[in-house]
Amino acid sequence: MRQMTSPIKSVGAFGALAGLLLIAAAGQSADDRASEAESPSSPAPLVTVSTAAAEEDAATPGPGCGRAGAGGLCLTGRALPARWQVPLTDGRRTVRRAAGPDGLLRVTAGREDHRIVDVDVVYGTDHARGVDGELAPDGRSWHSAVPLGAAQRYAMRVTTEDGDGRTVRARLAFRTGEPAGGSGRLKARFGPGPGSYGVGQPIVANLSRPVPAKDPAARAAVERGLRVDAQPRVEGAWHWVDATTLHYRPRTYWPAHSRITVRSALDGARIADGVYGAASKPLTLSIGARVEAITDSATHTMTVLRDGEQVREIPVTTGKAGFRTRDGIKVVLGKESSVRMRGESIGIARGSGDNYDLPVRYATRVTWSGEYVHAAPWSVGSQGVANVSHGCVGMSTEDAAWFFDAVRQGDIVEVVNSGGERMTPFDNGYGDWNVSWGSWRKGSALSAAGEQDESARPDAGRLRPMA
């Protein structure tokens, strides 16, 4: 919601005023327009409502609007030159013909002594989503922050106030047409799925169509429509992994015991030429306790913290020379009570002295390439003393069983002082936390455009002037 900077009085009791509603409609014939022409006895309109391209001047009413001493309710568009008139005798009107998508919705006061004091625009089948807008400092005009969507139903309420403080309210219901032929729809599928996760779990949005980096405006439009609502609230941002994948994470780990809702407001929204958003299934998940397992390869120990307090210290062994465990922050990807591990799966030749083929219990996966925290009864003598593994973190069967039960997907597993390569951000699990916050935000099209990420805020359809 945006508020005007110059103060105007809050809305009190609302009166009723008859008006005219002038709507531009695609595909309307001259006969249609003639049959609905304004009658000489029609009351004067109240304000001008129009749709126009973002670069057009909103304050210029179309033909038939802006007569001396009157305004008009006019819905117009850059590709919709035809206008038709509908008498509005009770302050409320439903328009059956569709308006064209893509234009910004604009409202302009029709009389010199009138100013707009409230604009409320909602859309969707249940009118649950709002349209943000901005009111001019003089109260003479208002415009939406984003263009109208395609194939949507809108409900609008406009309230004006005259020089004597009398208020008038008019309501309008209309719909927008389908996008032009050949257009496509973009849908987002959110992950990881409903459930309870650790504080390191990123949110993933997989898109049904690629949005290339060479079109930053389209990427910004996608980000504006992907909403993440965390309770308690966090500072977070989307990051483009590739043309069809985005990750969302907070600046620091998710707050323990928080709740996250992810949803798309892209349905009907224009993303690029010929591409509009489609409806997407929302996602709700919860975050458990803050569990962090920090392994120091130099001291051969793992320290497990729960909500900041140490709950266990475990002797471990990590990767030996040539097989160093990756340094950095990883996230639990899953747990397997039993898994067969083969040296050939990580490139060790069959018959080599380093090759192995072992059944392993209590395996907690942290990379897709095969790095686990697991039971390693064959190396108990080296645990806490030396690093002898092929890259995994090994521990006793008892400790591995405890760890297996103590962690969940999304919990933090960090390795320090291993001498190995750094965990990569996106290609081998969730290495998102190895990216600095500054670098993370550079992967956001909104941040690159100088916009503040507002995905955590709810939709705001109402503009309330300051009292």
PDB file of C-alpha atoms in Angstrom, residues 214-407:
ATOM      1  CA  LYS A 214      18.715 -11.296 -20.942  1.00  0.00           C
ATOM      2  CA  ASP A 215      15.156 -10.295 -19.963  1.00  0.00           C
ATOM      3  CA  PRO A 216      15.609  -8.819 -16.453  1.00  0.00           C
ATOM      4  CA  ALA A 217      12.202  -7.130 -16.589  1.00  0.00           C
ATOM      5  CA  ALA A 218      10.490 -10.497 -17.011  1.00  0.00           C
ATOM      6  CA  ARG A 219      12.530 -11.974 -14.177  1.00  0.00           C
ATOM      7  CA  ALA A 220      11.567  -9.053 -11.956  1.00  0.00           C
ATOM      8  CA  ALA A 221       7.896  -9.611 -12.848  1.00  0.00           C
ATOM      9  CA  VAL A 222       8.201 -13.254 -11.793  1.00  0.00           C
ATOM     10  CA  GLU A 223       9.820 -12.340  -8.479  1.00  0.00           C
ATOM     11  CA  ARG A 224       7.125  -9.785  -7.693  1.00  0.00           C
ATOM     12  CA  GLY A 225       4.530 -12.521  -8.049  1.00  0.00           C
ATOM     13  CA  LEU A 226       6.242 -15.158  -5.893  1.00  0.00           C
ATOM     14  CA  ARG A 227       5.298 -14.421  -2.293  1.00  0.00           C
ATOM     15  CA  VAL A 228       6.976 -15.865   0.795  1.00  0.00           C
ATOM     16  CA  ASP A 229       5.267 -15.122   4.094  1.00  0.00           C
ATOM     17  CA  ALA A 230       7.243 -16.203   7.175  1.00  0.00           C
ATOM     18  CA  GLN A 231       6.033 -15.975  10.758  1.00  0.00           C
ATOM     19  CA  PRO A 232       7.999 -14.473  12.378  1.00  0.00           C
ATOM     20  CA  ARG A 233       8.895 -12.262   9.448  1.00  0.00           C
ATOM     21  CA  VAL A 234      12.383 -12.423   7.915  1.00  0.00           C
ATOM     22  CA  GLU A 235      14.518 -10.495   5.468  1.00  0.00           C
ATOM     23  CA  GLY A 236      14.866 -12.728   2.436  1.00  0.00           C
ATOM     24  CA  ALA A 237      15.255 -12.750  -1.346  1.00  0.00           C
ATOM     25  CA  TRP A 238      14.877 -14.939  -4.420  1.00  0.00           C
ATOM     26  CA  HIS A 239      17.991 -15.936  -6.355  1.00  0.00           C
ATOM     27  CA  TRP A 240      17.947 -17.167  -9.955  1.00  0.00           C
ATOM     28  CA  VAL A 241      19.814 -20.484 -10.158  1.00  0.00           C
ATOM     29  CA  ASP A 242      19.055 -20.841 -13.874  1.00  0.00           C
ATOM     30  CA  ALA A 243      16.318 -19.860 -16.335  1.00  0.00           C
ATOM     31  CA  THR A 244      13.703 -22.137 -14.746  1.00  0.00           C
ATOM     32  CA  THR A 245      14.810 -22.376 -11.081  1.00  0.00           C
ATOM     33  CA  LEU A 246      14.796 -19.891  -8.207  1.00  0.00           C
ATOM     34  CA  HIS A 247      15.819 -20.395  -4.585  1.00  0.00           C
ATOM     35  CA  TYR A 248      14.581 -18.275  -1.680  1.00  0.00           C
ATOM     36  CA  ARG A 249      16.402 -17.983   1.632  1.00  0.00           C
ATOM     37  CA  PRO A 250      16.558 -15.478   4.468  1.00  0.00           C
ATOM     38  CA  ARG A 251      19.639 -13.411   5.202  1.00  0.00           C
ATOM     39  CA  THR A 252      20.398 -15.813   8.058  1.00  0.00           C
ATOM     40  CA  TYR A 253      18.890 -19.198   8.881  1.00  0.00           C
ATOM     41  CA  TRP A 254      15.114 -19.416   9.281  1.00  0.00           C
ATOM     42  CA  PRO A 255      13.951 -18.688  12.832  1.00  0.00           C
ATOM     43  CA  ALA A 256      13.417 -21.897  14.785  1.00  0.00           C
ATOM     44  CA  HIS A 257       9.802 -23.030  15.108  1.00  0.00           C
ATOM     45  CA  SER A 258       8.590 -20.656  12.398  1.00  0.00           C
ATOM     46  CA  ARG A 259       5.902 -21.164   9.765  1.00  0.00           C
ATOM     47  CA  ILE A 260       6.285 -20.374   6.059  1.00  0.00           C
ATOM     48  CA  THR A 261       3.664 -19.953   3.356  1.00  0.00           C
ATOM     49  CA  VAL A 262       4.680 -19.692  -0.285  1.00  0.00           C
ATOM     50  CA  ARG A 263       2.217 -18.697  -2.995  1.00  0.00           C
ATOM     51  CA  SER A 264       2.076 -17.229  -6.467  1.00  0.00           C
ATOM     52  CA  ALA A 265       0.235 -14.058  -7.469  1.00  0.00           C
ATOM     53  CA  LEU A 266       1.235 -14.523 -11.106  1.00  0.00           C
ATOM     54  CA  ASP A 267      -2.099 -15.843 -12.369  1.00  0.00           C
ATOM     55  CA  GLY A 268      -3.039 -13.635 -15.321  1.00  0.00           C
ATOM     56  CA  ALA A 269      -0.078 -11.280 -14.822  1.00  0.00           C
ATOM     57  CA  ARG A 270       1.918 -10.254 -17.866  1.00  0.00           C
ATOM     58  CA  ILE A 271       5.503 -11.475 -17.595  1.00  0.00           C
ATOM     59  CA  ALA A 272       6.819 -10.803 -21.091  1.00  0.00           C
ATOM     60  CA  ASP A 273       5.483 -10.371 -24.606  1.00  0.00           C
ATOM     61  CA  GLY A 274       3.116 -13.274 -25.126  1.00  0.00           C
ATOM     62  CA  VAL A 275       3.747 -14.799 -21.688  1.00  0.00           C
ATOM     63  CA  TYR A 276       1.310 -14.609 -18.778  1.00  0.00           C
ATOM     64  CA  GLY A 277       1.283 -16.245 -15.385  1.00  0.00           C
ATOM     65  CA  ALA A 278      -0.877 -19.230 -14.502  1.00  0.00           C
ATOM     66  CA  ALA A 279      -2.329 -20.384 -11.184  1.00  0.00           C
ATOM     67  CA  SER A 280       0.060 -22.323  -8.917  1.00  0.00           C
ATOM     68  CA  LYS A 281      -0.519 -24.496  -5.877  1.00  0.00           C
ATOM     69  CA  PRO A 282       0.622 -22.791  -2.638  1.00  0.00           C
ATOM     70  CA  LEU A 283       2.990 -24.401  -0.155  1.00  0.00           C
ATOM     71  CA  THR A 284       2.974 -24.320   3.640  1.00  0.00           C
ATOM     72  CA  LEU A 285       5.781 -25.750   5.757  1.00  0.00           C
ATOM     73  CA  SER A 286       7.111 -25.425   9.283  1.00  0.00           C
ATOM     74  CA  ILE A 287      10.600 -25.079  10.692  1.00  0.00           C
ATOM     75  CA  GLY A 288      11.706 -27.122  13.683  1.00  0.00           C
ATOM     76  CA  ALA A 289      14.428 -26.522  16.232  1.00  0.00           C
ATOM     77  CA  ARG A 290      17.700 -24.974  15.082  1.00  0.00           C
ATOM     78  CA  VAL A 291      19.972 -28.018  14.740  1.00  0.00           C
ATOM     79  CA  GLU A 292      23.569 -27.505  13.603  1.00  0.00           C
ATOM     80  CA  ALA A 293      26.220 -30.211  13.302  1.00  0.00           C
ATOM     81  CA  ILE A 294      29.674 -28.641  12.980  1.00  0.00           C
ATOM     82  CA  THR A 295      32.531 -30.979  12.095  1.00  0.00           C
ATOM     83  CA  ASP A 296      36.105 -29.807  12.607  1.00  0.00           C
ATOM     84  CA  SER A 297      38.337 -32.048  10.525  1.00  0.00           C
ATOM     85  CA  ALA A 298      41.442 -30.734  12.307  1.00  0.00           C
ATOM     86  CA  THR A 299      40.205 -31.945  15.722  1.00  0.00           C
ATOM     87  CA  HIS A 300      38.248 -34.934  14.334  1.00  0.00           C
ATOM     88  CA  THR A 301      35.121 -33.992  16.261  1.00  0.00           C
ATOM     89  CA  MET A 302      31.519 -33.111  15.461  1.00  0.00           C
ATOM     90  CA  THR A 303      29.673 -30.725  17.785  1.00  0.00           C
ATOM     91  CA  VAL A 304      25.891 -30.896  17.637  1.00  0.00           C
ATOM     92  CA  LEU A 305      23.915 -27.830  18.756  1.00  0.00           C
ATOM     93  CA  ARG A 306      20.194 -27.561  19.329  1.00  0.00           C
ATOM     94  CA  ASP A 307      18.810 -24.018  19.583  1.00  0.00           C
ATOM     95  CA  GLY A 308      22.333 -22.802  20.346  1.00  0.00           C
ATOM     96  CA  GLU A 309      23.153 -25.289  23.109  1.00  0.00           C
ATOM     97  CA  GLN A 310      25.569 -28.181  22.724  1.00  0.00           C
ATOM     98  CA  VAL A 311      23.822 -31.534  23.043  1.00  0.00           C
ATOM     99  CA  ARG A 312      26.569 -33.941  21.926  1.00  0.00           C
ATOM    100  CA  GLU A 313      30.211 -34.099  20.878  1.00  0.00           C
ATOM    101  CA  ILE A 314      31.059 -37.002  18.595  1.00  0.00           C
ATOM    102  CA  PRO A 315      34.485 -38.400  17.589  1.00  0.00           C
ATOM    103  CA  VAL A 316      34.585 -38.623  13.778  1.00  0.00           C
ATOM    104  CA  THR A 317      36.833 -39.268  10.836  1.00  0.00           C
ATOM    105  CA  THR A 318      36.623 -37.270   7.599  1.00  0.00           C
ATOM    106  CA  GLY A 319      38.231 -37.492   4.159  1.00  0.00           C
ATOM    107  CA  LYS A 320      41.859 -38.448   3.828  1.00  0.00           C
ATOM    108  CA  ALA A 321      44.349 -36.991   1.328  1.00  0.00           C
ATOM    109  CA  GLY A 322      42.968 -37.292  -2.170  1.00  0.00           C
ATOM    110  CA  PHE A 323      39.415 -37.611  -0.841  1.00  0.00           C
ATOM    111  CA  ARG A 324      39.073 -34.539   1.364  1.00  0.00           C
ATOM    112  CA  THR A 325      35.579 -33.790   2.651  1.00  0.00           C
ATOM    113  CA  ARG A 326      34.097 -30.606   1.197  1.00  0.00           C
ATOM    114  CA  ASP A 327      34.425 -27.588   3.433  1.00  0.00           C
ATOM    115  CA  GLY A 328      31.420 -25.372   3.990  1.00  0.00           C
ATOM    116  CA  ILE A 329      27.765 -25.420   4.930  1.00  0.00           C
ATOM    117  CA  LYS A 330      25.544 -28.233   3.704  1.00  0.00           C
ATOM    118  CA  VAL A 331      21.940 -29.103   4.371  1.00  0.00           C
ATOM    119  CA  VAL A 332      20.497 -32.524   5.185  1.00  0.00           C
ATOM    120  CA  LEU A 333      18.894 -33.834   1.972  1.00  0.00           C
ATOM    121  CA  GLY A 334      17.482 -37.079   3.328  1.00  0.00           C
ATOM    122  CA  LYS A 335      18.103 -40.147   5.462  1.00  0.00           C
ATOM    123  CA  GLU A 336      18.589 -43.792   4.492  1.00  0.00           C
ATOM    124  CA  SER A 337      18.622 -46.430   7.225  1.00  0.00           C
ATOM    125  CA  SER A 338      20.677 -48.709   4.995  1.00  0.00           C
ATOM    126  CA  VAL A 339      22.584 -47.987   1.794  1.00  0.00           C
ATOM    127  CA  ARG A 340      25.199 -49.842  -0.242  1.00  0.00           C
ATOM    128  CA  MET A 341      28.281 -47.731  -0.945  1.00  0.00           C
ATOM    129  CA  ARG A 342      30.674 -48.528  -3.799  1.00  0.00           C
ATOM    130  CA  GLY A 343      33.976 -46.867  -4.602  1.00  0.00           C
ATOM    131  CA  GLU A 344      33.202 -46.977  -8.315  1.00  0.00           C
ATOM    132  CA  SER A 345      30.342 -44.497  -7.744  1.00  0.00           C
ATOM    133  CA  ILE A 346      32.906 -41.774  -6.925  1.00  0.00           C
ATOM    134  CA  GLY A 347      35.408 -42.736  -9.597  1.00  0.00           C
ATOM    135  CA  ILE A 348      37.595 -45.289  -7.786  1.00  0.00           C
ATOM    136  CA  ALA A 349      38.675 -48.024 -10.197  1.00  0.00           C
ATOM    137  CA  ARG A 350      37.638 -51.588  -9.505  1.00  0.00           C
ATOM    138  CA  GLY A 351      40.602 -53.541  -8.137  1.00  0.00           C
ATOM    139  CA  SER A 352      42.213 -50.411  -6.687  1.00  0.00           C
ATOM    140  CA  GLY A 353      43.395 -50.543  -3.100  1.00  0.00           C
ATOM    141  CA  ASP A 354      41.007 -47.690  -2.332  1.00  0.00           C
ATOM    142  CA  ASN A 355      37.978 -49.407  -3.821  1.00  0.00           C
ATOM    143  CA  TYR A 356      35.189 -50.529  -1.499  1.00  0.00           C
ATOM    144  CA  ASP A 357      31.757 -52.140  -1.578  1.00  0.00           C
ATOM    145  CA  LEU A 358      30.071 -51.915   1.811  1.00  0.00           C
ATOM    146  CA  PRO A 359      26.588 -52.013   3.378  1.00  0.00           C
ATOM    147  CA  VAL A 360      26.260 -48.870   5.482  1.00  0.00           C
ATOM    148  CA  ARG A 361      23.744 -48.090   8.210  1.00  0.00           C
ATOM    149  CA  TYR A 362      22.264 -44.810   9.466  1.00  0.00           C
ATOM    150  CA  ALA A 363      23.296 -42.783   6.424  1.00  0.00           C
ATOM    151  CA  THR A 364      22.346 -39.087   6.415  1.00  0.00           C
ATOM    152  CA  ARG A 365      22.849 -37.594   2.951  1.00  0.00           C
ATOM    153  CA  VAL A 366      24.260 -34.068   2.522  1.00  0.00           C
ATOM    154  CA  THR A 367      25.238 -34.000  -1.188  1.00  0.00           C
ATOM    155  CA  TRP A 368      23.797 -35.579  -4.311  1.00  0.00           C
ATOM    156  CA  SER A 369      27.248 -36.865  -5.270  1.00  0.00           C
ATOM    157  CA  GLY A 370      27.276 -39.245  -2.307  1.00  0.00           C
ATOM    158  CA  GLU A 371      28.593 -37.501   0.783  1.00  0.00           C
ATOM    159  CA  TYR A 372      26.970 -38.805   3.966  1.00  0.00           C
ATOM    160  CA  VAL A 373      27.251 -38.772   7.715  1.00  0.00           C
ATOM    161  CA  HIS A 374      27.087 -42.490   8.540  1.00  0.00           C
ATOM    162  CA  ALA A 375      28.083 -45.387  10.743  1.00  0.00           C
ATOM    163  CA  ALA A 376      31.633 -46.573  10.058  1.00  0.00           C
ATOM    164  CA  PRO A 377      32.406 -49.387  12.536  1.00  0.00           C
ATOM    165  CA  TRP A 378      35.494 -50.351  10.510  1.00  0.00           C
ATOM    166  CA  SER A 379      37.233 -47.055  11.376  1.00  0.00           C
ATOM    167  CA  VAL A 380      36.380 -46.678  15.072  1.00  0.00           C
ATOM    168  CA  GLY A 381      40.081 -46.778  15.952  1.00  0.00           C
ATOM    169  CA  SER A 382      40.714 -43.679  13.818  1.00  0.00           C
ATOM    170  CA  GLN A 383      37.666 -41.709  14.867  1.00  0.00           C
ATOM    171  CA  GLY A 384      38.682 -38.710  16.933  1.00  0.00           C
ATOM    172  CA  VAL A 385      42.303 -39.327  15.902  1.00  0.00           C
ATOM    173  CA  ALA A 386      42.820 -39.315  12.108  1.00  0.00           C
ATOM    174  CA  ASN A 387      41.019 -38.709   8.842  1.00  0.00           C
ATOM    175  CA  VAL A 388      40.812 -41.966   6.883  1.00  0.00           C
ATOM    176  CA  SER A 389      37.509 -41.861   4.953  1.00  0.00           C
ATOM    177  CA  HIS A 390      36.818 -41.365   1.260  1.00  0.00           C
ATOM    178  CA  GLY A 391      35.006 -38.094   1.910  1.00  0.00           C
ATOM    179  CA  CYS A 392      32.136 -38.989   4.208  1.00  0.00           C
ATOM    180  CA  VAL A 393      31.947 -38.198   7.922  1.00  0.00           C
ATOM    181  CA  GLY A 394      32.233 -41.523   9.726  1.00  0.00           C
ATOM    182  CA  MET A 395      31.369 -42.316  13.343  1.00  0.00           C
ATOM    183  CA  SER A 396      30.465 -45.242  15.549  1.00  0.00           C
ATOM    184  CA  THR A 397      27.219 -47.102  14.934  1.00  0.00           C
ATOM    185  CA  GLU A 398      25.825 -45.840  18.247  1.00  0.00           C
ATOM    186  CA  ASP A 399      26.620 -42.213  17.442  1.00  0.00           C
ATOM    187  CA  ALA A 400      25.361 -42.581  13.865  1.00  0.00           C
ATOM    188  CA  ALA A 401      22.032 -43.974  15.102  1.00  0.00           C
ATOM    189  CA  TRP A 402      21.675 -41.056  17.524  1.00  0.00           C
ATOM    190  CA  PHE A 403      22.530 -38.521  14.811  1.00  0.00           C
ATOM    191  CA  PHE A 404      20.141 -40.180  12.350  1.00  0.00           C
ATOM    192  CA  ASP A 405      17.270 -39.746  14.818  1.00  0.00           C
ATOM    193  CA  ALA A 406      18.299 -36.231  15.862  1.00  0.00           C
ATOM    194  CA  VAL A 407      18.277 -34.505  12.464  1.00  0.00           C
TER     195      VAL A 407
END
